[in-house]
Coordinates of C-alpha atoms in Angstrom, one line a residue:
X20 CA 31.0 -4.4 -26.3
X21 CA 27.5 -5.3 -25.2
X22 CA 26.3 -6.0 -28.7
X23 CA 29.4 -8.1 -29.4
X24 CA 28.8 -10.2 -26.3
X25 CA 25.1 -10.5 -27.2
X26 CA 25.9 -11.5 -30.8
X27 CA 28.4 -14.2 -29.6
X28 CA 26.1 -15.5 -26.8
X29 CA 23.1 -15.3 -29.0
X30 CA 24.6 -17.5 -31.7
X31 CA 25.9 -19.9 -29.1
X32 CA 22.7 -20.1 -27.2
X33 CA 20.5 -20.3 -30.3
X34 CA 22.7 -23.2 -31.4
X35 CA 22.2 -24.7 -28.0
X36 CA 18.5 -24.2 -28.2
X37 CA 18.3 -26.0 -31.6
X38 CA 20.2 -28.9 -30.0
X39 CA 17.9 -28.9 -27.0
X40 CA 14.8 -28.9 -29.2
X41 CA 16.1 -31.9 -31.1
X42 CA 17.6 -33.9 -28.3
X43 CA 15.1 -33.0 -25.5
X44 CA 18.1 -31.9 -23.4
X45 CA 19.4 -33.6 -20.4
X46 CA 19.4 -32.2 -16.9
X47 CA 23.0 -32.1 -15.6
X48 CA 23.9 -35.4 -14.0
X49 CA 23.4 -35.3 -10.3
X50 CA 21.6 -32.0 -10.3
X51 CA 18.6 -33.2 -8.3
X52 CA 20.4 -35.9 -6.2
X53 CA 19.9 -34.0 -3.0
X54 CA 16.1 -34.1 -3.6
X55 CA 15.8 -37.8 -4.2
X56 CA 13.5 -39.6 -1.8
X57 CA 12.1 -36.4 -0.3
X58 CA 8.6 -35.0 -0.3
X59 CA 6.6 -32.1 1.0
X60 CA 8.5 -29.4 2.9
X61 CA 11.7 -31.4 3.0
X62 CA 11.6 -31.6 -0.8
X63 CA 10.9 -27.9 -1.1
X64 CA 13.9 -27.2 1.2
X65 CA 16.2 -29.4 -0.8
X66 CA 15.2 -27.8 -4.0
X67 CA 15.9 -24.3 -2.5
X68 CA 19.4 -25.4 -1.7
X69 CA 19.9 -26.7 -5.2
X70 CA 18.7 -23.6 -7.1
X71 CA 19.8 -20.8 -4.7
X72 CA 22.9 -18.7 -5.3
X73 CA 22.3 -18.4 -9.0
X74 CA 24.3 -16.0 -11.2
X75 CA 22.6 -12.7 -11.2
X76 CA 22.4 -10.4 -14.2
X77 CA 21.5 -6.6 -14.0
X78 CA 18.1 -5.4 -15.2
X79 CA 19.6 -2.9 -17.5
X80 CA 23.3 -2.6 -18.3
X81 CA 25.8 -2.0 -21.1
X82 CA 27.0 -5.5 -20.6
X83 CA 24.8 -8.7 -20.7
X84 CA 21.5 -7.9 -19.0
X85 CA 17.9 -9.1 -18.7
X86 CA 17.0 -7.6 -22.1
X87 CA 19.7 -9.7 -23.8
X88 CA 18.7 -13.0 -22.1
X89 CA 15.0 -12.5 -22.9
X90 CA 15.8 -12.0 -26.6
X91 CA 17.0 -15.6 -26.5
X92 CA 14.6 -17.2 -24.2
X93 CA 11.5 -15.6 -25.7
X94 CA 12.5 -15.5 -29.3
X95 CA 9.7 -15.9 -31.9
X96 CA 10.4 -19.4 -33.5
X97 CA 9.0 -18.0 -36.7
X98 CA 11.0 -14.8 -36.7
X99 CA 14.4 -14.8 -34.9
X100 CA 14.5 -11.0 -35.0
X101 CA 11.3 -10.8 -32.8
X102 CA 10.2 -11.9 -29.3
X103 CA 6.8 -13.2 -28.3
X104 CA 4.6 -11.5 -25.7
X105 CA 3.7 -13.9 -22.9
X106 CA 0.1 -12.8 -22.5
X107 CA -0.8 -11.4 -26.0
X108 CA 1.3 -13.7 -28.2
X109 CA 2.1 -10.6 -30.3
X110 CA 5.4 -10.9 -32.2
X111 CA 7.5 -7.8 -31.4
X112 CA 10.8 -6.4 -32.7
X113 CA 13.4 -7.6 -30.3
X114 CA 15.8 -4.7 -31.0
X115 CA 13.2 -2.2 -29.7
X116 CA 13.9 -2.4 -26.0
X117 CA 11.0 -0.3 -24.6
X118 CA 11.9 2.5 -27.0
X119 CA 9.9 5.3 -25.3
X120 CA 6.8 3.1 -25.1
X121 CA 7.0 2.0 -28.8
X122 CA 8.8 -1.3 -28.2
X123 CA 8.3 -4.1 -25.6
X124 CA 9.0 -4.5 -22.0
X125 CA 9.8 -7.1 -19.3
X126 CA 7.0 -8.6 -17.4
X127 CA 7.5 -9.8 -13.8
X128 CA 5.2 -12.8 -13.7
X129 CA 5.5 -12.8 -9.9
X130 CA 4.4 -9.1 -9.8
X131 CA 7.3 -7.1 -8.4
X132 CA 4.9 -5.2 -6.1
X133 CA 4.1 -8.5 -4.4
X134 CA 7.0 -8.1 -2.0
X135 CA 8.0 -4.7 -3.4
X136 CA 11.3 -6.0 -4.7
X137 CA 11.3 -3.8 -7.8
X138 CA 14.1 -4.5 -10.3
X139 CA 16.9 -5.2 -7.8
X140 CA 19.3 -8.1 -8.3
X141 CA 17.7 -11.3 -7.1
X142 CA 13.9 -11.6 -7.4
X143 CA 13.8 -8.5 -9.5
X144 CA 16.0 -9.8 -12.3
X145 CA 15.5 -13.6 -12.1
X146 CA 14.7 -14.6 -15.7
X147 CA 12.9 -17.7 -14.6
X148 CA 9.9 -15.5 -14.0
X149 CA 10.6 -12.6 -16.4
X150 CA 9.0 -12.7 -19.8
X151 CA 8.7 -10.5 -22.9
X152 CA 5.4 -8.6 -23.0
X153 CA 3.8 -5.8 -25.0
X154 CA 3.6 -2.7 -23.0
X155 CA -0.1 -2.1 -22.8
X156 CA -1.0 -5.7 -22.1
X157 CA 1.6 -5.8 -19.4
X158 CA 0.1 -2.7 -17.9
X159 CA -3.4 -4.3 -18.0
X160 CA -2.2 -7.3 -16.2
X161 CA -0.7 -5.0 -13.5
X162 CA -0.3 -7.0 -10.3
X163 CA -3.5 -9.0 -10.6
X164 CA -3.9 -12.3 -9.0
X165 CA -3.8 -15.3 -11.3
X166 CA -7.3 -16.8 -11.3
X167 CA -10.1 -17.9 -13.5
X168 CA -12.1 -15.1 -15.2
X169 CA -14.0 -14.7 -18.5
X170 CA -13.6 -11.2 -19.9
X171 CA -11.4 -11.4 -23.0
X172 CA -8.6 -8.8 -22.9
X173 CA -8.6 -6.7 -26.1
X174 CA -5.5 -4.5 -26.3
X175 CA -6.7 -1.1 -27.7
X176 CA -3.5 1.0 -27.5
X177 CA 0.2 1.0 -28.2
X178 CA 2.4 -0.3 -31.0
X179 CA 1.1 -3.8 -30.7
X180 CA -2.7 -4.1 -30.2
X181 CA -5.7 -6.3 -30.9
X182 CA -7.5 -9.2 -29.3
X183 CA -5.6 -11.5 -27.1
X184 CA -6.4 -15.0 -25.6
X185 CA -5.8 -13.7 -22.1
X186 CA -8.7 -12.8 -19.8
X187 CA -9.5 -10.4 -17.0
X188 CA -12.5 -9.2 -15.0
X189 CA -14.3 -5.8 -14.5
X190 CA -15.3 -6.7 -11.0
X191 CA -12.4 -8.8 -9.5
X192 CA -8.7 -8.0 -9.6
X193 CA -7.7 -11.1 -11.5
X194 CA -5.9 -12.3 -14.7
X195 CA -5.9 -15.5 -16.7
X196 CA -3.1 -16.0 -19.3
X197 CA -3.8 -17.6 -22.6
X198 CA -4.2 -21.4 -22.5
X199 CA -0.9 -22.2 -24.1
X200 CA 1.1 -20.7 -21.2
X201 CA -1.2 -21.3 -18.2
X202 CA 1.0 -24.1 -17.0
X203 CA 4.2 -22.1 -17.7
X204 CA 2.9 -19.2 -15.5
X205 CA 2.0 -21.7 -12.7
X206 CA 5.5 -23.3 -12.8
X207 CA 7.2 -19.8 -12.7
X208 CA 5.2 -18.9 -9.6
X209 CA 6.1 -22.3 -8.0
X210 CA 9.7 -21.6 -8.8
X211 CA 9.7 -18.2 -7.1
X212 CA 8.1 -19.6 -4.0
X213 CA 10.9 -22.1 -3.8
X214 CA 13.9 -20.0 -4.8
X215 CA 13.0 -17.1 -2.3
X216 CA 12.5 -18.5 1.2
X217 CA 13.6 -15.6 3.3
X218 CA 17.2 -16.5 3.8
X219 CA 20.3 -14.3 3.5
X220 CA 18.3 -11.1 3.4
X221 CA 16.0 -12.3 0.6
X222 CA 12.2 -12.2 0.7
X223 CA 10.1 -15.1 1.7
X224 CA 7.6 -15.4 -1.2
X225 CA 4.5 -17.5 -0.5
X226 CA 1.5 -18.7 -2.6
X227 CA -2.0 -18.1 -1.1
X228 CA -5.4 -19.3 -2.2
X229 CA -7.2 -16.0 -2.4
X230 CA -7.3 -12.8 -4.4
X231 CA -4.7 -10.4 -3.1
X232 CA -5.7 -6.7 -2.9
X233 CA -4.2 -4.4 -5.5
X234 CA -2.5 -2.3 -2.9
X235 CA -1.2 -5.1 -0.8
X236 CA 2.7 -5.2 -1.0
X237 CA 3.1 -8.4 1.1
X238 CA 5.2 -11.1 -0.6
X239 CA 2.1 -13.1 -1.5
X240 CA 0.7 -14.3 -4.8
X241 CA -2.3 -16.4 -5.7
X242 CA -4.4 -18.3 -6.3
X243 CA -2.9 -21.6 -5.4
X244 CA -5.8 -23.8 -6.4
X245 CA -6.0 -22.2 -9.9
X246 CA -2.3 -22.5 -10.4
X247 CA -2.4 -26.2 -9.5
X248 CA -5.2 -26.7 -12.0
X249 CA -3.3 -24.8 -14.7
X250 CA -0.2 -26.8 -14.0
X251 CA -2.1 -30.0 -14.8
X252 CA -4.1 -28.6 -17.7
X253 CA -1.1 -27.2 -19.6
X254 CA 1.8 -29.7 -19.1
X255 CA 5.5 -28.9 -19.8
X256 CA 6.2 -28.6 -23.5
X257 CA 9.3 -28.5 -25.6
X258 CA 9.5 -24.7 -25.7
X259 CA 9.4 -24.5 -21.9
X260 CA 12.2 -27.1 -21.7
X261 CA 14.2 -25.1 -24.2
X262 CA 13.7 -21.9 -22.2
X263 CA 14.8 -23.6 -19.0
X264 CA 18.0 -24.8 -20.6
X265 CA 18.8 -21.3 -22.0
X266 CA 18.3 -19.7 -18.6
X267 CA 20.5 -22.4 -17.1
X268 CA 23.3 -21.4 -19.5
X269 CA 23.2 -17.9 -18.0
X270 CA 22.0 -18.2 -14.4
X271 CA 23.4 -21.7 -13.7
X272 CA 20.1 -22.7 -12.0
X273 CA 17.0 -24.4 -13.2
X274 CA 13.3 -24.4 -12.7
X275 CA 12.8 -27.8 -11.0
X276 CA 9.1 -27.9 -11.8
X277 CA 9.9 -28.0 -15.5
X278 CA 12.4 -30.8 -15.1
X279 CA 10.2 -32.7 -12.5
X280 CA 6.5 -31.6 -12.8
X281 CA 5.6 -34.3 -10.2
X282 CA 7.4 -32.2 -7.5
X283 CA 4.4 -29.7 -7.6
X284 CA 2.0 -32.3 -6.3
X285 CA 4.4 -33.5 -3.6
X286 CA 4.8 -30.0 -2.2
X287 CA 1.5 -28.3 -2.8
X288 CA -0.9 -31.1 -3.5
X289 CA -3.0 -31.6 -6.6
X290 CA -6.4 -30.6 -8.0
X291 CA -6.7 -33.7 -10.0
X292 CA -5.9 -36.6 -7.7
X293 CA -8.9 -36.0 -5.5
X294 CA -11.9 -33.8 -6.3
X295 CA -11.9 -30.6 -4.1
X296 CA -14.3 -30.8 -1.2
X297 CA -17.7 -29.3 -2.0
X298 CA -17.9 -25.9 -0.3
X299 CA -19.1 -22.3 -0.4
X300 CA -16.3 -19.9 -1.4
X301 CA -18.3 -16.6 -1.0
X302 CA -18.9 -14.7 2.2
X303 CA -22.5 -13.5 2.7
X304 CA -23.5 -9.9 3.3
X305 CA -25.3 -9.9 6.7
X306 CA -26.9 -6.5 6.6
X307 CA -29.6 -4.8 4.4
X308 CA -31.5 -1.5 4.5
X309 CA -35.2 -1.2 3.9
X310 CA -35.9 0.3 0.5
X311 CA -32.4 -0.5 -0.9
X312 CA -31.4 -3.5 -3.1
X313 CA -29.7 -6.4 -1.3
X314 CA -27.5 -8.6 -3.5
X315 CA -25.4 -11.6 -2.6
X316 CA -23.4 -13.3 -5.4
X317 CA -23.0 -16.9 -4.3
X318 CA -20.0 -19.0 -5.4
X319 CA -19.0 -22.5 -4.7
X320 CA -16.0 -24.8 -5.3
X321 CA -15.3 -28.5 -5.5
X322 CA -17.6 -31.4 -6.2
X323 CA -17.5 -34.4 -8.6
X324 CA -20.4 -33.5 -10.9
X325 CA -22.7 -30.7 -11.9
X326 CA -23.7 -28.5 -9.0
X327 CA -27.2 -27.5 -7.9
X328 CA -27.7 -24.7 -5.5
X329 CA -31.0 -24.1 -3.6
X330 CA -32.2 -21.7 -0.9
X331 CA -34.0 -23.9 1.6
X332 CA -34.9 -21.0 3.9
X333 CA -35.2 -17.3 3.0
X334 CA -37.7 -14.4 3.5
X335 CA -40.3 -13.7 0.8
X336 CA -38.6 -10.4 -0.2
X337 CA -35.5 -12.2 -1.4
X338 CA -35.4 -13.8 -4.9
X339 CA -33.1 -16.7 -5.6
X340 CA -31.5 -17.7 -8.9
X341 CA -29.3 -20.8 -9.5
X342 CA -27.1 -20.0 -12.5
X343 CA -26.4 -23.8 -12.9
X344 CA -22.6 -23.2 -13.1
X345 CA -21.8 -23.4 -9.4
X346 CA -22.9 -19.8 -8.8
X347 CA -26.2 -18.3 -7.7
X348 CA -27.7 -14.9 -6.8
X349 CA -29.8 -13.9 -3.8
X350 CA -31.3 -10.5 -4.4
X351 CA -34.3 -8.4 -3.3
X352 CA -35.4 -5.1 -1.7
X353 CA -36.8 -5.3 1.9
X354 CA -39.6 -3.1 3.0
X355 CA -39.8 -1.1 6.3
X356 CA -42.0 -3.9 7.6
X357 CA -39.1 -6.4 7.1
X358 CA -36.8 -4.6 9.6
X359 CA -35.2 -7.2 11.9
X360 CA -33.4 -10.5 11.5
X361 CA -34.0 -13.0 8.7
X362 CA -32.4 -16.5 8.7
X363 CA -31.0 -17.7 5.4
X364 CA -30.0 -21.3 4.6
X365 CA -28.4 -22.2 1.2
X366 CA -27.4 -25.7 0.1
X367 CA -25.2 -26.9 -2.8
X368 CA -25.0 -30.5 -3.9
X369 CA -23.2 -32.4 -6.7
X370 CA -25.6 -35.4 -6.3
X371 CA -23.1 -37.1 -4.0
X372 CA -22.4 -34.7 -1.1
X373 CA -24.1 -31.6 0.3
X374 CA -22.7 -28.4 1.9
X375 CA -24.8 -25.7 3.5
X376 CA -24.3 -22.1 4.4
X377 CA -26.5 -20.5 7.1
X378 CA -26.4 -16.8 8.2
X379 CA -28.7 -14.1 9.4
X380 CA -29.5 -10.9 7.5
X381 CA -30.3 -7.9 9.7
X382 CA -32.6 -5.4 7.9
X383 CA -32.4 -1.9 9.3
X384 CA -35.1 0.7 8.8
X385 CA -34.4 2.9 5.8
X386 CA -36.5 5.8 7.2
X387 CA -34.9 6.0 10.6
X388 CA -31.2 5.5 9.9
X389 CA -30.8 9.1 8.7
X390 CA -30.1 8.0 5.1
X391 CA -26.6 6.9 5.9
X392 CA -25.1 4.6 3.3
X393 CA -22.8 1.6 3.6
X394 CA -20.1 2.8 1.3
X395 CA -18.4 5.8 -0.4
X396 CA -19.6 6.9 -3.9
X397 CA -18.6 9.2 -6.7
X398 CA -20.5 12.5 -6.2
X399 CA -19.1 14.7 -9.0
X400 CA -17.3 14.4 -12.3
X401 CA -15.8 17.3 -14.3
X402 CA -14.7 16.9 -17.9
X403 CA -14.1 20.5 -19.0
X404 CA -11.9 22.4 -21.3
X405 CA -8.2 21.6 -21.6
X406 CA -7.0 19.9 -18.3
X407 CA -10.1 20.9 -16.2
X408 CA -10.8 17.4 -15.0
X409 CA -11.8 16.3 -11.5
X410 CA -13.5 13.4 -9.6
X411 CA -15.2 13.9 -6.3
X412 CA -15.9 11.0 -3.8
X413 CA -18.4 11.5 -0.9
X414 CA -18.7 9.9 2.5
X415 CA -22.2 9.6 4.0
X416 CA -21.6 6.3 5.9
X417 CA -22.2 7.8 9.3
X418 CA -18.5 7.3 10.3
X419 CA -15.0 8.6 9.2
X420 CA -13.5 6.3 6.6
X421 CA -9.8 5.3 6.1
X422 CA -9.2 5.6 2.4
X423 CA -6.6 2.9 2.4
X424 CA -7.6 0.4 -0.3
X425 CA -9.8 2.8 -2.2
X426 CA -8.6 3.4 -5.8
X427 CA -9.9 5.3 -8.9
X428 CA -9.6 3.5 -12.2
X429 CA -10.2 4.4 -15.9
X430 CA -10.9 2.4 -19.0
X431 CA -9.5 4.0 -22.1
X432 CA -11.8 4.5 -25.1
X433 CA -14.1 1.7 -24.0
X434 CA -11.7 -1.2 -24.4
X435 CA -9.2 -3.1 -22.5
X436 CA -8.9 -3.5 -18.8
X437 CA -9.2 -1.0 -16.0
X438 CA -6.0 1.1 -15.4
X439 CA -3.7 0.2 -12.7
X440 CA -5.4 2.6 -10.3
X441 CA -4.9 5.8 -8.4
X442 CA -4.8 5.2 -4.7
X443 CA -6.7 7.5 -2.4
X444 CA -5.1 8.4 1.0
X445 CA -6.0 9.8 4.4
X446 CA -9.2 9.8 6.5
X447 CA -12.4 11.1 4.9
X448 CA -14.8 12.4 7.5
X449 CA -18.6 11.7 7.4
X450 CA -20.3 14.3 5.3
X451 CA -17.1 15.4 3.6
X452 CA -15.8 14.8 0.1
X453 CA -12.4 13.9 -1.4
X454 CA -11.4 15.6 -4.6
X455 CA -8.9 14.3 -7.1
X456 CA -7.9 16.8 -9.9
X457 CA -5.6 17.0 -12.8
X458 CA -2.5 18.9 -11.7
X459 CA -2.9 21.4 -14.7
X460 CA -6.5 22.1 -14.0
X461 CA -7.8 25.7 -13.3
X462 CA -7.1 27.4 -10.0
X463 CA -10.8 27.0 -9.0
X464 CA -10.5 23.2 -9.2
X465 CA -7.1 23.0 -7.6
X466 CA -8.3 25.0 -4.6
X467 CA -10.7 22.1 -3.8
X468 CA -8.3 19.3 -4.6
X469 CA -7.0 16.8 -2.1
X470 CA -4.8 15.2 -4.7
X471 CA -3.6 17.0 -7.9
X472 CA -1.9 14.7 -10.4
X473 CA -1.4 14.1 -14.1
X474 CA -1.5 10.3 -14.0
X475 CA -3.5 8.4 -16.6
X476 CA -6.6 8.1 -14.4
X477 CA -7.0 11.9 -14.6
X478 CA -6.7 12.2 -18.4
X479 CA -10.2 10.8 -19.0
X480 CA -12.3 12.0 -22.0
X481 CA -16.0 11.7 -22.6
X482 CA -15.8 8.0 -23.6
X483 CA -13.7 6.8 -20.8
X484 CA -15.5 5.0 -18.0
X485 CA -14.2 5.9 -14.5
X486 CA -14.8 3.9 -11.4
X487 CA -14.2 3.7 -7.6
X488 CA -12.8 0.4 -6.3
X489 CA -12.3 -0.9 -2.8
X490 CA -9.7 -3.6 -2.2
X491 CA -9.7 -4.4 -5.9
X492 CA -13.5 -4.8 -6.2
X493 CA -15.8 -2.4 -8.1
X494 CA -17.9 -0.1 -6.0
X495 CA -19.2 2.7 -8.2
X496 CA -19.0 3.5 -11.9
X497 CA -19.6 6.4 -14.2
X498 CA -19.9 5.3 -17.8
X499 CA -20.3 1.8 -19.2
X500 CA -17.4 -0.7 -19.2
X501 CA -16.4 -1.8 -22.7
X502 CA -18.5 0.8 -24.4
X503 CA -16.7 3.5 -26.5
X504 CA -19.8 5.7 -26.8
X505 CA -19.2 9.3 -25.8
X506 CA -21.4 9.9 -22.7
X507 CA -19.8 12.7 -20.7
X508 CA -17.7 15.2 -22.7
X509 CA -17.4 18.9 -21.9
X510 CA -19.8 18.6 -18.9
X511 CA -19.9 18.7 -15.2
X512 CA -22.0 15.9 -13.7
X513 CA -23.3 16.1 -10.1
X514 CA -24.9 13.1 -8.4
X515 CA -28.6 13.6 -7.6
X516 CA -29.2 14.4 -3.9
X517 CA -31.5 11.4 -3.8
X518 CA -28.7 9.0 -4.5
X519 CA -27.0 7.7 -1.3
X520 CA -25.4 4.4 -2.4
X521 CA -22.8 3.4 -5.0
X522 CA -23.7 1.3 -8.0
X523 CA -21.7 -1.0 -10.2
X524 CA -24.1 -0.2 -13.1
X525 CA -24.1 3.3 -14.6
X526 CA -27.5 5.1 -14.7
X527 CA -27.4 8.5 -16.4
X528 CA -30.7 9.4 -14.6
X529 CA -28.7 9.6 -11.3
X530 CA -26.7 12.6 -12.5
X531 CA -27.5 16.3 -13.0
X532 CA -25.6 17.8 -15.9
X533 CA -24.1 21.3 -16.0
X534 CA -22.3 23.3 -18.7
X535 CA -18.6 22.8 -19.3
X536 CA -16.3 24.3 -16.7
X537 CA -18.9 24.6 -14.0
X538 CA -16.9 24.3 -10.8
X539 CA -19.2 25.8 -8.1
X540 CA -20.5 22.5 -6.8
X541 CA -17.0 21.0 -6.4
X542 CA -15.8 20.5 -2.8
X543 CA -19.1 19.7 -1.1
X544 CA -22.1 17.4 -1.6
X545 CA -25.5 17.0 0.0
X546 CA -28.0 14.1 0.1
X547 CA -31.7 14.0 1.0
X548 CA -31.2 12.8 4.5
X549 CA -31.0 14.0 8.1
X550 CA -28.0 13.4 10.3
X551 CA -27.2 9.7 10.4
X552 CA -27.9 7.5 13.3
X553 CA -24.6 6.5 15.2
X554 CA -24.2 2.8 15.5
X555 CA -23.9 1.2 19.0
X556 CA -20.7 0.0 20.5
X557 CA -20.4 -3.5 21.8
X558 CA -17.7 -5.9 23.1
X559 CA -17.7 -9.3 24.8
X560 CA -16.1 -8.7 28.3
X561 CA -16.0 -12.4 29.2
X562 CA -14.9 -15.0 28.6
X563 CA -11.4 -14.0 27.5
X564 CA -10.2 -14.7 23.9
X565 CA -8.8 -18.2 23.6
X566 CA -10.2 -19.4 26.9
X567 CA -10.4 -23.1 27.5
X568 CA -13.3 -24.8 29.3
X569 CA -13.9 -28.4 30.5
X570 CA -16.9 -30.3 29.1
X571 CA -20.0 -29.7 31.3
X572 CA -18.8 -26.4 32.6
X573 CA -21.3 -23.5 32.4
X574 CA -19.8 -20.8 30.2
X575 CA -20.9 -17.3 31.3
X576 CA -20.9 -14.9 28.4
X577 CA -21.1 -11.2 29.2
X578 CA -21.2 -8.2 26.8
X579 CA -21.0 -4.4 27.3
X580 CA -23.1 -2.3 24.9
X581 CA -23.7 1.5 24.7
X582 CA -25.3 3.8 22.2
X583 CA -24.0 7.4 22.0
X584 CA -27.2 8.9 20.4
X585 CA -29.9 6.6 21.8
X586 CA -30.4 3.4 23.8
X587 CA -29.7 -0.3 23.4
X588 CA -32.9 -2.3 22.6
X589 CA -31.3 -5.8 22.8
X590 CA -28.1 -7.8 22.5
X591 CA -28.1 -11.1 20.6
X592 CA -25.4 -13.7 21.3
X593 CA -24.1 -15.9 18.5
X594 CA -21.9 -18.9 18.2
X595 CA -20.8 -18.8 14.6
X596 CA -24.0 -18.2 12.6
X597 CA -26.2 -19.8 15.3
X598 CA -28.2 -17.7 17.7
X599 CA -27.6 -18.7 21.3
X600 CA -29.8 -16.2 23.1
X601 CA -30.8 -12.5 23.4
X602 CA -31.0 -10.2 26.4
X603 CA -33.0 -6.9 26.5
X604 CA -31.5 -5.3 29.6
X605 CA -28.1 -4.7 31.0
X606 CA -26.0 -6.4 32.2
X607 CA -26.2 -8.3 28.9
X608 CA -25.3 -12.0 29.6
X609 CA -26.0 -15.6 28.9
X610 CA -25.0 -18.8 30.6
X611 CA -24.2 -21.5 28.0
X612 CA -24.4 -24.9 29.6
X613 CA -24.5 -27.4 26.8
X614 CA -21.4 -26.8 24.8
X615 CA -19.9 -30.0 23.3
X616 CA -16.2 -30.7 23.0
X617 CA -14.8 -28.5 20.2
X618 CA -13.7 -25.0 19.2
X619 CA -16.2 -22.1 19.0
X620 CA -16.3 -18.4 17.9
X621 CA -18.6 -16.1 19.9
X622 CA -19.9 -12.7 18.8
X623 CA -22.6 -10.4 20.2
X624 CA -24.7 -8.0 18.2
X625 CA -26.2 -4.9 19.8
X626 CA -29.3 -3.2 18.4
X627 CA -30.1 0.4 19.2
X628 CA -33.5 2.1 19.5
X629 CA -33.6 2.7 15.7
X630 CA -32.9 -1.0 15.0
X631 CA -29.3 -0.3 13.7
X632 CA -26.8 -2.9 14.8
X633 CA -23.1 -3.4 15.4
X634 CA -21.2 -6.7 15.9
X635 CA -18.5 -7.3 18.5
X636 CA -15.0 -8.6 17.8
X637 CA -15.1 -12.4 17.9
X638 CA -14.0 -14.3 21.0
X639 CA -12.6 -17.8 20.4
X640 CA -12.8 -20.5 23.0
X641 CA -12.5 -24.3 23.2
X642 CA -14.2 -27.0 25.2
X643 CA -12.1 -30.0 26.2
X644 CA -13.0 -33.4 27.7
X645 CA -12.8 -33.7 31.5
X646 CA -9.7 -35.4 32.8
X647 CA -10.2 -39.1 33.7
X648 CA -10.6 -39.8 37.4
X649 CA -7.7 -41.4 39.2
X650 CA -8.3 -44.5 41.3

């Protein structure tokens, strides 16, 4: 029955599609009447009421389902028996629905984990954001944020493979579709944020202008600024109009941003009407350790012309490089004699306007902090016989670490993107290790395992790079990304005891190699360091958060600071990145008597007797004008 229905509807809809292509189709009369004369949030609300309550089709069924509709909407115009992959443009046999991984599958452009709606009726089966995709490219896209990136995705596995015109990144969790569908993708995301507004038990899907963490299941997708640009760069074309009409014949609702592209600017603004304000889009790293490399990748946005970035103030141990593309790098290794605070000021200009970023780097002594490091790192790798595979992660940060947001990834055979990621869980104590093993590994390995699993991340071979990520960003890597050279086969690799920090660049000299199936080092790790110095504790006790003061009032700032394994040497008070004052003895306080009208964010930084520092939670306050006198 399903095939008969599909054949009949396929013939009818294909005929409709041909008619649409020739006649440019007409939106049903009066369809957008309720939206006329509206703008902004009122327009978005009107569009929701127009497109809500659409006819829903099941994800998989013996009757008409999503597979059937996609065979019509995504049909290859040069081969009616095939469908076209949204990201790869591979032409795929439409009859092979998944087919045990040998066929094609259905891509949720608004990733179904962004709101965790899965494949349920509603957002999970709404064909306005579902597209045909080849399986391995779809897996590589994962739930990545849509944003600009420049590493071409080359599909190296599956039935359909080869170079694509989509792009990804080895350091950020982002994805850029091929140029011909960038605008299509943007308008699908705009549709979803309009159709699903949180009413009648549905999710409230919202677009944000930042990269969403891989593990975040909030109903958020991004990046808005990139999607707006893509909407303008890739206008609506005839194939997109045709697809909208075919979906309407099934679901009885339309994507309004295909019919009326101008609605996008009215609701979300535009990247083309006014140049974006010149600004820094990166957050500086405010701490460094003597003897260890400090690196800050600077990024900027906006401007009307080519950008020039300069460092107008920096210490001599830092080197500055302007990449002449709106990015720059501030990098260097401080010495023990550089311990303390260093003021940094960076400026960017397009020749018309200037923006600046000022902050302070605190350099702590490398010899006195006990060798503690700022992050987790991979401490052991086992690639032995059969399924004897394990990865060990060590914590020498000086504090217990919540593993939420940390993931292990693998690149297969030196090509393609990182895998979707294996999430680590639990709390990892300082000085302890976390072991992930293949579930079919030997008993000696499994005895040390915190996670035993057979997922793809644990099926690595000697030419598969493996990496530790945090919040979707690369921390530590073993192997070289996009290099299929065999580097670690039939070997146990243990990180040198002298290595105490992760690295985004693989260095074989950092590892000691042992014979295949050597397991005696698994489950513990040591570094060349004494017990780490415990950081001080500090909080601002007054004023209270969100306090309001009158102009001319003295604002008394008080902080409480303690150090469990030493003493407090000083407390420095900040307003934003600006130093207000410092106090070397308790009670730590400062009277601020010249605050102008405005809003402020106060923090206090405590330094202990080993020059290690900790920063308080910010306290926000505002200063208002004095009330006028009454006569």
